Structures are given as structure tokens and as C-alpha cells.
Amino acid sequence: MLLFDKILCYRPTKFEKVHGHTPFFGVYIGVINPLKEDYPMPLTDTAIRAAKPAEKAQKLFDGKGLYLLITPGGTKSWRLKYHFMGKEKLISLGSYPATSLKEAREKAMEARKTLENGIDPSAQRKQDKQLAQNTFELVAMEWLELQKSKWSPSYAETTYRRMKRNLFPFIGSKPVNAITAPELLTLLRKVEARGIIGTAHALKNHCSCIMRYAIATGRAERDPAADLRGALMPHVKKHRPALTTPEKVGRLMHAIYNYQGSLVVRSALQIMALTFCRTTEIRCAEWQEFDFEDNIWRIPAERMKMRRDHLVPLSRQTLTVLEKLRAYSGGNQYVFPSYRSETIPFGKTALSRAIRRMGFEEDEMCPHGFRAMASTLLNELGYNRDWIERQLAHAPTEQIRGIYNRAEYLPERRNMLQEWADYLDGLRAKARQEAELE
């Protein structure tokens, strides 16, 4: 039995009329050429494999705009022709045999669905490619760069190292809009398993900030980290150990002034107690920051945690310590240079090790504890809380109390620091007497 693919009514062409061909009225019955796009037969893998390259590029049509392009060099690749907004367009669907006939048809079907939704498949593909290039690590690094003006260099470095170790190796190369809450939770629980609960919570917060930045810049639609609320182990923040009773503070000051280690470390501990500045502010102090005419230490904003300039009045006792240091390191950049090299400050752990060598345990006192020590005792002694907070270089809270003034309460703080230094001298003298009686 003969099967016919198409039956067409025939009409004579203009060529036949002009050149005298006898018009024939009737019908042509036959199989339409499968290489013609208008009436193709579906392709088969056998036909595709058997197709050989010719002198010119060939098109093997599968139907509905899908065809296989065969170049003279023998390359076979899938194309989809479609119309959008009245214009003919073309997209590539991959090469054969890497993309099989079945896969090409599936891709063509997806493109047609996109068209039905009023979206140009070509434009959609470009957008998807751009989103795929916006990886989590790329967006995270953009966000980190924006935070550097608000953070101290040490905090920015710590944040980067945390993400580099715990996030980037696993989701860094993934498109930011493809990150899911379950995979974030898996990574954060690995951090929890190492016993650093605070770091896990910090990473979750950073991820949320990164995702919100991605949303704001049009590269993500939602924040999966927000779905992790309550999913992590609760983090109970521990206060750093500090000595806060007059008797213990007296013994501490007596131990510091009798410390037999290096002059640099002993002097740093003394100035930390007298000014209650942060460890990094002490370690990286430079001689050019000190004004010995006005007796002021001007710490620039880039070295401060809150990224604001900070003025520290210098008591007589602080000036005495600095005078001794000037004979040792006055010609250097740093007030407290490393013993290994005069061009870098002393090590980050030197102060903690010195406190341990003086007999104070880790749960008793740490370098940061000098700030809590001063804050507690000065409040108990009745000093104005605002003076204390400003000397601690804490950000003003209410509204943030208007425009921050680096010199706010400077005369009051100058008097307070001098009286504080005298108070420490008194506690130290009492501790020395008690030690002599033992």
C-alpha cells in the first residue's frame, strides 16, 4: 500500500506560461522532500549519522524550526529558528553527538515554552549566562570591598578568611541565585561541629548580607540564609575575662611594673591599662600619631574599629612610659616594634603570653580585659558614663547622638584619665606593700 505524505493542488507557474509549457490542471501526489524545511519528516539518529558533509552547508530539518546544520568541515550542530516580535531569530542548541536528537528536541521545546510566555529565548539565554557568571564568591568579594570603609582591616581580613575556608571551596563557584538554604545549613553545621558556634552564626549573618546585596543588584531574588533562623545551635556569647576588683587590679598592676620580659611588651601593657585602648590600636601605634606638646595621641580612623578618628589624652604616667620607649624605638615607625624586625609591630599573642607568665590564667585576664576593667571601676567610682564610653571609642548610640565629635568630652576625659592613672598607682602601691608583708 502506497502512503502519501502530502496532496497538493497544482497551478501552472509564471515561467511555464511565458515559456510555452503546456499548463496541466490536476494534482501532484507524492512525498515531500525531507530536506525541505516547509514539510520535513522527523529526523532519526540513523539518518543523522549517515549524513555526510557537502561542498556547501546543509540543513536537515526536524520540524517546528529545529534543524541540524552540517558544515563542509563535517561539524554537526543544532539550530532553532523562530520568530519574535515579527523578526526571524536563531539560537544554537549544542553540537551533535554531544547533544543527542532527543536532547535537542527537549531544548527546542523549552525554547518554545519560553516564547509562549512572551520571552525571547535568545535574550533569556544571555540573561541566564550572565547570572551564571555572577558566582557567590564574586558577589561576596564585591560586598566585602564595600564593607572595608566601615570595618577595621583586621576584622575585614578575619571575615574574608572565614569565608575562604568555610564557604568558597563549596559554593564559591556556584551562581549566587542558585544557592539554597539546605546547602548553606550543611556548610554551617560543619563549622558548628568544630565547636566554633559563634563563627557559624557570623557566617550565616554574612551570607544573609551577601544575598541581600545580590537581590539589590538584580542577581538574586531571595535570601536563603533568612530561612535558617533557629536552625543553628544557640550561641551564648562569653564575656572576655577581666579583673574588676580593686585588690586584683592592684596585684595586676604590680605584676606588670615588675614584669621581667621585654621593655616593649611591658610598656604596651602599661599603656593599655592607662588608656584602655584596643590591642590592635596599641600594637600598631606609630610615633607620628603622638603630639607631645598637647599631650594627645591621635589615632586615625583607618586604625579604629568604628572607623572614626580617636583622641586619647596622655596622663603623666603614660608620658613617662613613652619617654622610656622613645630612647628604644623613637627612630622607628612603630612605638612597639617586634624584636625580630623594627619595621613591623610586635606579635599579636605577645600580650596574652605575658599575662600568662605573670601568673594570671586564661579565664582570669586577657588583653581585651583592660577595657572591661577600666569601664567597671570608673563606673563604680561615679564617672560620667558618656566620658567612659567616648574614651572606649564606642559609637554613640542615640540617633547616633548626632554627628560624632572626636574631641567630645576631651577636657573631662583628660581629667578622668589622669585621676585613673593616679588611682592605679594607689592600687599598685597597696599591692606592693601586701606582697612585701607576705
Short mmCIF file of C-alpha atoms in Angstrom, two decimals:
data_model
loop_
_atom_site.label_atom_id
_atom_site.label_comp_id
_atom_site.label_asym_id
_atom_site.label_seq_id
_atom_site.Cartn_x
_atom_site.Cartn_y
_atom_site.Cartn_z
CA MET A 1 0.00 0.00 0.00
CA LEU A 2 1.38 3.39 -1.02
CA LEU A 3 1.31 6.01 1.75
CA PHE A 4 1.29 9.68 0.69
CA ASP A 5 2.77 12.35 2.89
CA LYS A 6 1.01 15.28 1.21
CA ILE A 7 -1.51 16.02 -1.54
CA LEU A 8 -1.14 19.44 -3.18
CA CYS A 9 -3.25 21.23 -5.75
CA TYR A 10 -1.13 22.26 -8.73
CA ARG A 11 -1.30 25.58 -10.57
CA PRO A 12 0.97 26.50 -13.52
CA THR A 13 3.80 28.88 -12.73
CA LYS A 14 4.51 32.14 -14.49
CA PHE A 15 7.63 30.50 -16.01
CA GLU A 16 5.54 27.79 -17.60
CA LYS A 17 3.16 30.33 -19.11
CA VAL A 18 5.92 32.56 -20.50
CA HIS A 19 7.99 29.73 -21.99
CA GLY A 20 5.14 27.91 -23.56
CA HIS A 21 4.85 24.94 -21.26
CA THR A 22 1.51 23.29 -21.55
CA PRO A 23 -0.46 24.00 -18.43
CA PHE A 24 -1.61 20.91 -16.65
CA PHE A 25 -4.53 21.17 -14.34
CA GLY A 26 -4.84 18.50 -11.75
CA VAL A 27 -2.99 17.30 -8.68
CA TYR A 28 0.53 16.17 -7.83
CA ILE A 29 0.62 13.33 -5.40
CA GLY A 30 3.89 12.38 -3.75
CA VAL A 31 6.31 12.50 -0.83
CA ILE A 32 7.65 15.93 0.03
CA ASN A 33 11.48 16.18 0.12
CA PRO A 34 12.50 15.67 3.79
CA LEU A 35 15.35 18.18 3.35
CA LYS A 36 12.86 20.94 2.70
CA GLU A 37 12.09 22.96 5.82
CA ASP A 38 8.42 23.53 4.99
CA TYR A 39 7.40 19.87 5.05
CA PRO A 40 10.07 17.88 6.90
CA MET A 41 9.95 14.32 8.04
CA PRO A 42 11.25 13.87 11.61
CA LEU A 43 14.95 13.11 11.76
CA THR A 44 16.39 9.87 13.08
CA ASP A 45 19.76 9.13 14.66
CA THR A 46 20.47 6.76 11.78
CA ALA A 47 19.87 9.47 9.20
CA ILE A 48 21.98 11.97 11.14
CA ARG A 49 24.92 9.58 11.44
CA ALA A 50 24.68 8.73 7.77
CA ALA A 51 24.62 12.35 6.64
CA LYS A 52 27.90 13.38 5.03
CA PRO A 53 29.31 16.89 4.56
CA ALA A 54 29.00 18.53 1.15
CA GLU A 55 30.65 21.45 -0.58
CA LYS A 56 28.07 23.77 0.96
CA ALA A 57 26.47 23.77 4.39
CA GLN A 58 23.41 21.51 4.66
CA LYS A 59 20.34 21.78 6.86
CA LEU A 60 18.49 18.65 7.96
CA PHE A 61 15.13 19.78 9.29
CA ASP A 62 13.37 18.01 12.14
CA GLY A 63 10.29 20.21 12.32
CA LYS A 64 8.95 23.35 14.03
CA GLY A 65 12.14 25.30 13.30
CA LEU A 66 14.60 22.72 14.63
CA TYR A 67 17.31 21.60 12.22
CA LEU A 68 20.81 20.14 12.14
CA LEU A 69 23.44 22.24 10.39
CA ILE A 70 26.24 20.27 8.70
CA THR A 71 29.24 22.36 7.65
CA PRO A 72 31.62 21.41 4.81
CA GLY A 73 34.16 20.59 7.51
CA GLY A 74 31.83 17.93 8.94
CA THR A 75 30.71 19.74 12.11
CA LYS A 76 27.11 18.99 13.05
CA SER A 77 25.25 21.43 15.29
CA TRP A 78 21.65 22.03 16.28
CA ARG A 79 19.83 25.25 15.47
CA LEU A 80 16.35 26.52 16.25
CA LYS A 81 14.73 29.12 14.03
CA TYR A 82 11.83 31.10 15.46
CA HIS A 83 10.05 34.43 15.15
CA PHE A 84 9.81 37.00 17.93
CA MET A 85 8.19 40.42 17.62
CA GLY A 86 7.93 39.91 13.85
CA LYS A 87 11.62 39.14 13.40
CA GLU A 88 13.25 35.87 12.48
CA LYS A 89 15.81 34.72 15.06
CA LEU A 90 18.16 31.81 15.52
CA ILE A 91 19.71 30.11 18.56
CA SER A 92 22.19 27.26 18.90
CA LEU A 93 21.19 24.19 20.91
CA GLY A 94 24.54 22.39 21.01
CA SER A 95 26.62 20.15 18.78
CA TYR A 96 25.94 16.60 17.69
CA PRO A 97 26.61 13.97 19.04
CA ALA A 98 27.32 15.77 22.36
CA THR A 99 23.71 16.90 22.24
CA SER A 100 21.58 13.99 21.06
CA LEU A 101 18.49 14.27 18.89
CA LYS A 102 16.28 13.73 21.93
CA GLU A 103 18.09 16.41 23.95
CA ALA A 104 17.89 18.85 21.05
CA ARG A 105 14.14 18.34 20.83
CA GLU A 106 13.79 18.89 24.59
CA LYS A 107 15.79 22.10 24.37
CA ALA A 108 13.68 23.27 21.43
CA MET A 109 10.51 22.52 23.40
CA GLU A 110 11.79 24.59 26.35
CA ALA A 111 12.56 27.46 23.99
CA ARG A 112 9.04 27.29 22.54
CA LYS A 113 7.57 27.39 26.06
CA THR A 114 9.64 30.49 26.71
CA LEU A 115 8.21 32.01 23.53
CA GLU A 116 4.67 31.20 24.64
CA ASN A 117 5.34 33.24 27.78
CA GLY A 118 6.27 36.22 25.64
CA ILE A 119 10.01 35.95 26.30
CA ASP A 120 12.72 35.86 23.65
CA PRO A 121 14.71 32.62 24.17
CA SER A 122 17.89 34.31 22.93
CA ALA A 123 17.57 37.18 25.41
CA GLN A 124 16.67 34.70 28.18
CA ARG A 125 19.79 32.67 27.40
CA LYS A 126 22.01 35.76 27.63
CA GLN A 127 20.47 36.67 30.96
CA ASP A 128 20.91 33.13 32.30
CA LYS A 129 24.55 33.13 31.19
CA GLN A 130 25.16 36.45 32.92
CA LEU A 131 23.54 35.18 36.12
CA ALA A 132 25.65 32.02 35.97
CA GLN A 133 28.78 34.17 35.83
CA ASN A 134 27.68 36.00 39.00
CA THR A 135 29.05 33.40 41.36
CA PHE A 136 28.66 33.51 45.12
CA GLU A 137 32.36 34.26 45.56
CA LEU A 138 32.29 37.13 43.04
CA VAL A 139 29.29 38.77 44.73
CA ALA A 140 30.75 38.11 48.19
CA MET A 141 34.02 39.81 47.26
CA GLU A 142 32.12 42.82 45.90
CA TRP A 143 30.20 43.05 49.17
CA LEU A 144 33.38 42.69 51.24
CA GLU A 145 35.02 45.52 49.31
CA LEU A 146 32.09 47.80 50.18
CA GLN A 147 32.44 46.98 53.89
CA LYS A 148 36.13 47.86 54.14
CA SER A 149 35.40 51.54 54.74
CA LYS A 150 33.26 50.57 57.75
CA TRP A 151 35.43 47.82 59.24
CA SER A 152 38.89 47.66 60.71
CA PRO A 153 41.48 45.95 58.50
CA SER A 154 41.80 43.08 60.97
CA TYR A 155 38.04 42.41 61.04
CA ALA A 156 37.84 42.57 57.23
CA GLU A 157 40.71 40.07 56.98
CA THR A 158 39.09 37.76 59.54
CA THR A 159 35.78 37.82 57.67
CA TYR A 160 37.50 37.03 54.36
CA ARG A 161 39.49 34.14 55.87
CA ARG A 162 36.32 32.64 57.37
CA MET A 163 34.53 32.68 54.04
CA LYS A 164 37.59 31.46 52.14
CA ARG A 165 37.86 28.44 54.41
CA ASN A 166 34.22 27.57 55.08
CA LEU A 167 32.19 28.78 52.09
CA PHE A 168 34.16 29.48 48.90
CA PRO A 169 35.53 25.93 48.34
CA PHE A 170 31.98 24.55 48.35
CA ILE A 171 29.65 27.21 46.90
CA GLY A 172 32.07 29.87 45.67
CA SER A 173 31.78 28.89 42.00
CA LYS A 174 28.02 28.41 42.13
CA PRO A 175 25.66 31.11 40.74
CA VAL A 176 24.53 33.23 43.64
CA ASN A 177 20.86 32.87 42.64
CA ALA A 178 21.18 29.07 42.83
CA ILE A 179 22.26 28.90 46.50
CA THR A 180 19.72 27.07 48.66
CA ALA A 181 19.01 27.11 52.39
CA PRO A 182 19.75 23.36 52.86
CA GLU A 183 23.23 23.59 51.35
CA LEU A 184 24.04 26.65 53.46
CA LEU A 185 22.86 24.79 56.56
CA THR A 186 25.08 21.82 55.68
CA LEU A 187 28.14 24.06 55.48
CA LEU A 188 27.34 25.93 58.69
CA ARG A 189 26.80 22.70 60.61
CA LYS A 190 30.29 21.61 59.61
CA VAL A 191 31.53 24.79 61.32
CA GLU A 192 29.37 24.03 64.37
CA ALA A 193 30.88 20.54 64.53
CA ARG A 194 34.29 22.12 65.07
CA GLY A 195 32.93 23.80 68.20
CA ILE A 196 33.03 27.38 66.89
CA ILE A 197 29.34 28.26 67.23
CA GLY A 198 30.00 31.99 67.09
CA THR A 199 31.75 31.65 63.74
CA ALA A 200 28.81 29.67 62.34
CA HIS A 201 26.41 32.44 63.33
CA ALA A 202 28.74 35.11 61.95
CA LEU A 203 28.95 33.27 58.61
CA LYS A 204 25.15 32.96 58.46
CA ASN A 205 24.81 36.71 59.01
CA HIS A 206 27.44 37.45 56.35
CA CYS A 207 25.67 35.13 53.88
CA SER A 208 22.42 36.97 54.51
CA CYS A 209 24.10 40.32 53.85
CA ILE A 210 25.67 38.98 50.65
CA MET A 211 22.34 37.63 49.40
CA ARG A 212 20.54 40.90 50.16
CA TYR A 213 23.25 42.71 48.22
CA ALA A 214 22.74 40.26 45.33
CA ILE A 215 19.00 40.97 45.42
CA ALA A 216 19.60 44.72 45.40
CA THR A 217 21.91 44.41 42.38
CA GLY A 218 19.48 42.23 40.42
CA ARG A 219 21.42 38.96 40.68
CA ALA A 220 19.20 37.03 43.09
CA GLU A 221 15.54 37.02 44.03
CA ARG A 222 15.58 35.92 47.66
CA ASP A 223 17.79 35.37 50.68
CA PRO A 224 18.06 31.64 51.58
CA ALA A 225 20.06 32.46 54.72
CA ALA A 226 16.92 34.07 56.17
CA ASP A 227 15.31 30.63 56.20
CA LEU A 228 17.95 29.37 58.65
CA ARG A 229 16.55 31.31 61.60
CA GLY A 230 16.57 28.94 64.56
CA ALA A 231 18.34 26.17 62.61
CA LEU A 232 21.75 26.66 64.26
CA MET A 233 22.79 25.87 67.80
CA PRO A 234 22.25 28.92 70.05
CA HIS A 235 25.36 30.99 70.59
CA VAL A 236 25.92 32.11 74.15
CA LYS A 237 28.35 34.97 73.96
CA LYS A 238 31.04 34.74 76.61
CA HIS A 239 32.45 37.89 78.11
CA ARG A 240 36.18 38.13 77.85
CA PRO A 241 37.87 37.57 81.20
CA ALA A 242 38.81 40.68 83.15
CA LEU A 243 39.90 41.60 86.67
CA THR A 244 37.43 44.11 88.07
CA THR A 245 38.00 44.30 91.82
CA PRO A 246 40.43 46.88 93.25
CA GLU A 247 42.51 44.25 95.03
CA LYS A 248 43.03 42.09 91.92
CA VAL A 249 43.68 45.14 89.73
CA GLY A 250 46.33 46.26 92.20
CA ARG A 251 48.09 42.89 92.01
CA LEU A 252 47.89 43.01 88.20
CA MET A 253 49.48 46.47 88.02
CA HIS A 254 52.18 45.41 90.48
CA ALA A 255 52.92 42.37 88.28
CA ILE A 256 53.06 44.50 85.11
CA TYR A 257 55.51 47.02 86.53
CA ASN A 258 57.72 44.17 87.74
CA TYR A 259 57.48 42.14 84.53
CA GLN A 260 60.91 40.86 83.54
CA GLY A 261 60.15 40.38 79.86
CA SER A 262 60.87 42.85 77.07
CA LEU A 263 60.55 46.61 77.53
CA VAL A 264 58.19 46.79 74.55
CA VAL A 265 55.69 44.28 75.95
CA ARG A 266 55.84 45.71 79.49
CA SER A 267 55.30 49.24 78.15
CA ALA A 268 52.40 48.10 75.95
CA LEU A 269 50.67 46.51 78.97
CA GLN A 270 51.16 49.68 81.00
CA ILE A 271 49.72 51.96 78.32
CA MET A 272 46.85 49.53 77.72
CA ALA A 273 45.93 49.78 81.39
CA LEU A 274 46.30 53.58 81.44
CA THR A 275 44.37 54.33 78.22
CA PHE A 276 42.24 51.14 77.78
CA CYS A 277 42.73 51.24 74.02
CA ARG A 278 42.22 48.10 71.96
CA THR A 279 45.06 45.64 71.38
CA THR A 280 45.48 46.47 67.69
CA GLU A 281 45.46 50.21 68.44
CA ILE A 282 48.31 49.67 70.90
CA ARG A 283 50.31 47.22 68.77
CA CYS A 284 50.28 49.33 65.62
CA ALA A 285 50.77 52.73 67.28
CA GLU A 286 53.15 54.99 65.35
CA TRP A 287 55.29 57.79 66.76
CA GLN A 288 53.84 60.28 64.28
CA GLU A 289 50.43 59.89 65.96
CA PHE A 290 51.67 61.39 69.24
CA ASP A 291 51.57 65.12 69.96
CA PHE A 292 53.80 65.74 72.95
CA GLU A 293 53.01 69.46 73.02
CA ASP A 294 49.29 68.91 73.59
CA ASN A 295 49.84 65.51 75.23
CA ILE A 296 47.40 63.82 72.83
CA TRP A 297 47.51 60.57 70.94
CA ARG A 298 45.61 60.95 67.65
CA ILE A 299 44.63 57.53 66.32
CA PRO A 300 43.50 57.80 62.67
CA ALA A 301 40.13 56.40 61.58
CA GLU A 302 41.64 53.65 59.42
CA ARG A 303 43.09 52.02 62.54
CA MET A 304 39.93 52.26 64.61
CA LYS A 305 37.27 49.57 64.80
CA MET A 306 34.48 52.14 64.38
CA ARG A 307 36.38 53.86 61.54
CA ARG A 308 36.43 57.22 63.31
CA ASP A 309 39.38 59.30 64.49
CA HIS A 310 40.03 58.92 68.20
CA LEU A 311 41.81 61.30 70.57
CA VAL A 312 43.46 59.83 73.66
CA PRO A 313 44.64 62.27 76.37
CA LEU A 314 48.01 61.28 77.85
CA SER A 315 48.42 61.24 81.61
CA ARG A 316 51.73 61.95 83.30
CA GLN A 317 52.24 58.24 83.89
CA THR A 318 51.62 57.46 80.20
CA LEU A 319 54.10 60.15 79.16
CA THR A 320 56.70 58.62 81.47
CA VAL A 321 56.30 55.21 79.82
CA LEU A 322 56.54 56.77 76.34
CA GLU A 323 59.68 58.72 77.23
CA LYS A 324 61.44 55.46 78.15
CA LEU A 325 60.26 53.90 74.91
CA ARG A 326 61.49 56.83 72.81
CA ALA A 327 65.04 56.02 73.80
CA TYR A 328 64.48 52.49 72.48
CA SER A 329 62.29 52.91 69.38
CA GLY A 330 61.99 56.64 68.82
CA GLY A 331 63.72 56.44 65.45
CA ASN A 332 61.34 53.78 64.13
CA GLN A 333 57.89 53.94 62.63
CA TYR A 334 56.27 51.84 65.33
CA VAL A 335 56.20 52.66 69.02
CA PHE A 336 56.16 48.94 69.87
CA PRO A 337 58.37 47.21 67.27
CA SER A 338 58.92 43.48 67.01
CA TYR A 339 62.20 42.15 68.35
CA ARG A 340 62.63 40.33 65.03
CA SER A 341 62.33 43.46 62.90
CA GLU A 342 61.99 47.17 63.65
CA THR A 343 59.77 47.60 60.58
CA ILE A 344 56.79 45.64 61.99
CA PRO A 345 54.89 45.80 65.30
CA PHE A 346 55.29 43.09 67.93
CA GLY A 347 53.28 39.87 67.63
CA LYS A 348 49.56 39.54 68.28
CA THR A 349 49.95 36.96 71.04
CA ALA A 350 52.78 38.65 72.95
CA LEU A 351 50.48 40.41 75.44
CA SER A 352 48.48 37.26 76.20
CA ARG A 353 51.65 35.26 76.76
CA ALA A 354 53.00 37.95 79.08
CA ILE A 355 49.81 37.91 81.18
CA ARG A 356 50.08 34.11 81.49
CA ARG A 357 53.76 34.42 82.50
CA MET A 358 52.75 36.83 85.25
CA GLY A 359 50.57 34.10 86.76
CA PHE A 360 47.08 35.06 85.55
CA GLU A 361 45.05 32.24 83.98
CA GLU A 362 43.16 32.44 80.69
CA ASP A 363 39.81 32.63 82.49
CA GLU A 364 41.06 35.48 84.71
CA MET A 365 42.51 38.12 82.40
CA CYS A 366 43.20 38.82 78.74
CA PRO A 367 44.47 41.90 76.87
CA HIS A 368 40.93 42.99 75.95
CA GLY A 369 40.04 42.70 79.62
CA PHE A 370 41.77 46.03 80.37
CA ARG A 371 38.80 47.76 78.72
CA ALA A 372 36.23 45.98 80.89
CA MET A 373 38.45 46.56 83.92
CA ALA A 374 38.54 50.32 83.36
CA SER A 375 34.87 50.60 82.42
CA THR A 376 33.70 48.68 85.50
CA LEU A 377 35.84 50.54 88.04
CA LEU A 378 35.31 54.01 86.53
CA ASN A 379 31.55 53.49 86.57
CA GLU A 380 31.75 52.31 90.18
CA LEU A 381 33.82 55.40 91.03
CA GLY A 382 30.99 57.56 89.70
CA TYR A 383 32.45 58.98 86.49
CA ASN A 384 30.10 60.14 83.75
CA ARG A 385 29.15 57.19 81.57
CA ASP A 386 29.42 59.25 78.38
CA TRP A 387 33.02 60.16 79.18
CA ILE A 388 33.84 56.49 79.72
CA GLU A 389 32.10 55.34 76.52
CA ARG A 390 33.83 58.02 74.47
CA GLN A 391 37.21 57.04 75.90
CA LEU A 392 36.45 53.41 74.98
CA ALA A 393 35.77 54.71 71.44
CA HIS A 394 32.34 53.13 71.42
CA ALA A 395 29.94 54.51 68.82
CA PRO A 396 27.44 56.96 70.34
CA THR A 397 24.07 55.28 70.47
CA GLU A 398 21.12 57.66 70.47
CA GLN A 399 20.50 58.87 66.86
CA ILE A 400 23.85 58.07 66.94
CA ARG A 401 23.89 61.14 69.18
CA GLY A 402 24.08 63.45 66.19
CA ILE A 403 27.33 63.96 64.34
CA TYR A 404 30.18 62.16 66.06
CA ASN A 405 32.71 64.58 67.50
CA ARG A 406 36.12 63.04 68.01
CA ALA A 407 37.02 65.70 70.60
CA GLU A 408 33.78 65.32 72.57
CA TYR A 409 34.34 65.50 76.33
CA LEU A 410 38.08 65.92 75.77
CA PRO A 411 38.73 68.14 78.84
CA GLU A 412 36.64 65.83 81.02
CA ARG A 413 38.37 62.74 79.65
CA ARG A 414 41.77 64.33 80.22
CA ASN A 415 40.99 64.81 83.90
CA MET A 416 39.42 61.35 84.17
CA LEU A 417 42.47 59.59 82.68
CA GLN A 418 44.84 61.45 84.98
CA GLU A 419 42.77 60.53 88.02
CA TRP A 420 42.53 56.97 86.72
CA ALA A 421 46.32 56.74 86.43
CA ASP A 422 46.70 58.06 89.98
CA TYR A 423 44.10 55.56 91.17
CA LEU A 424 46.03 52.67 89.56
CA ASP A 425 49.22 53.90 91.21
CA GLY A 426 47.45 53.75 94.57
CA LEU A 427 46.22 50.21 93.99
CA ARG A 428 49.68 49.14 92.83
CA ALA A 429 51.35 50.65 95.92
CA LYS A 430 48.93 48.82 98.19
CA ALA A 431 49.56 45.54 96.37
CA ARG A 432 53.33 46.06 96.68
CA GLN A 433 53.03 46.57 100.45
CA GLU A 434 50.94 43.42 100.78
CA ALA A 435 53.50 41.48 98.75
CA GLU A 436 56.33 42.70 101.00
CA LEU A 437 54.45 41.53 104.09
CA GLU A 438 53.95 38.03 102.74
#
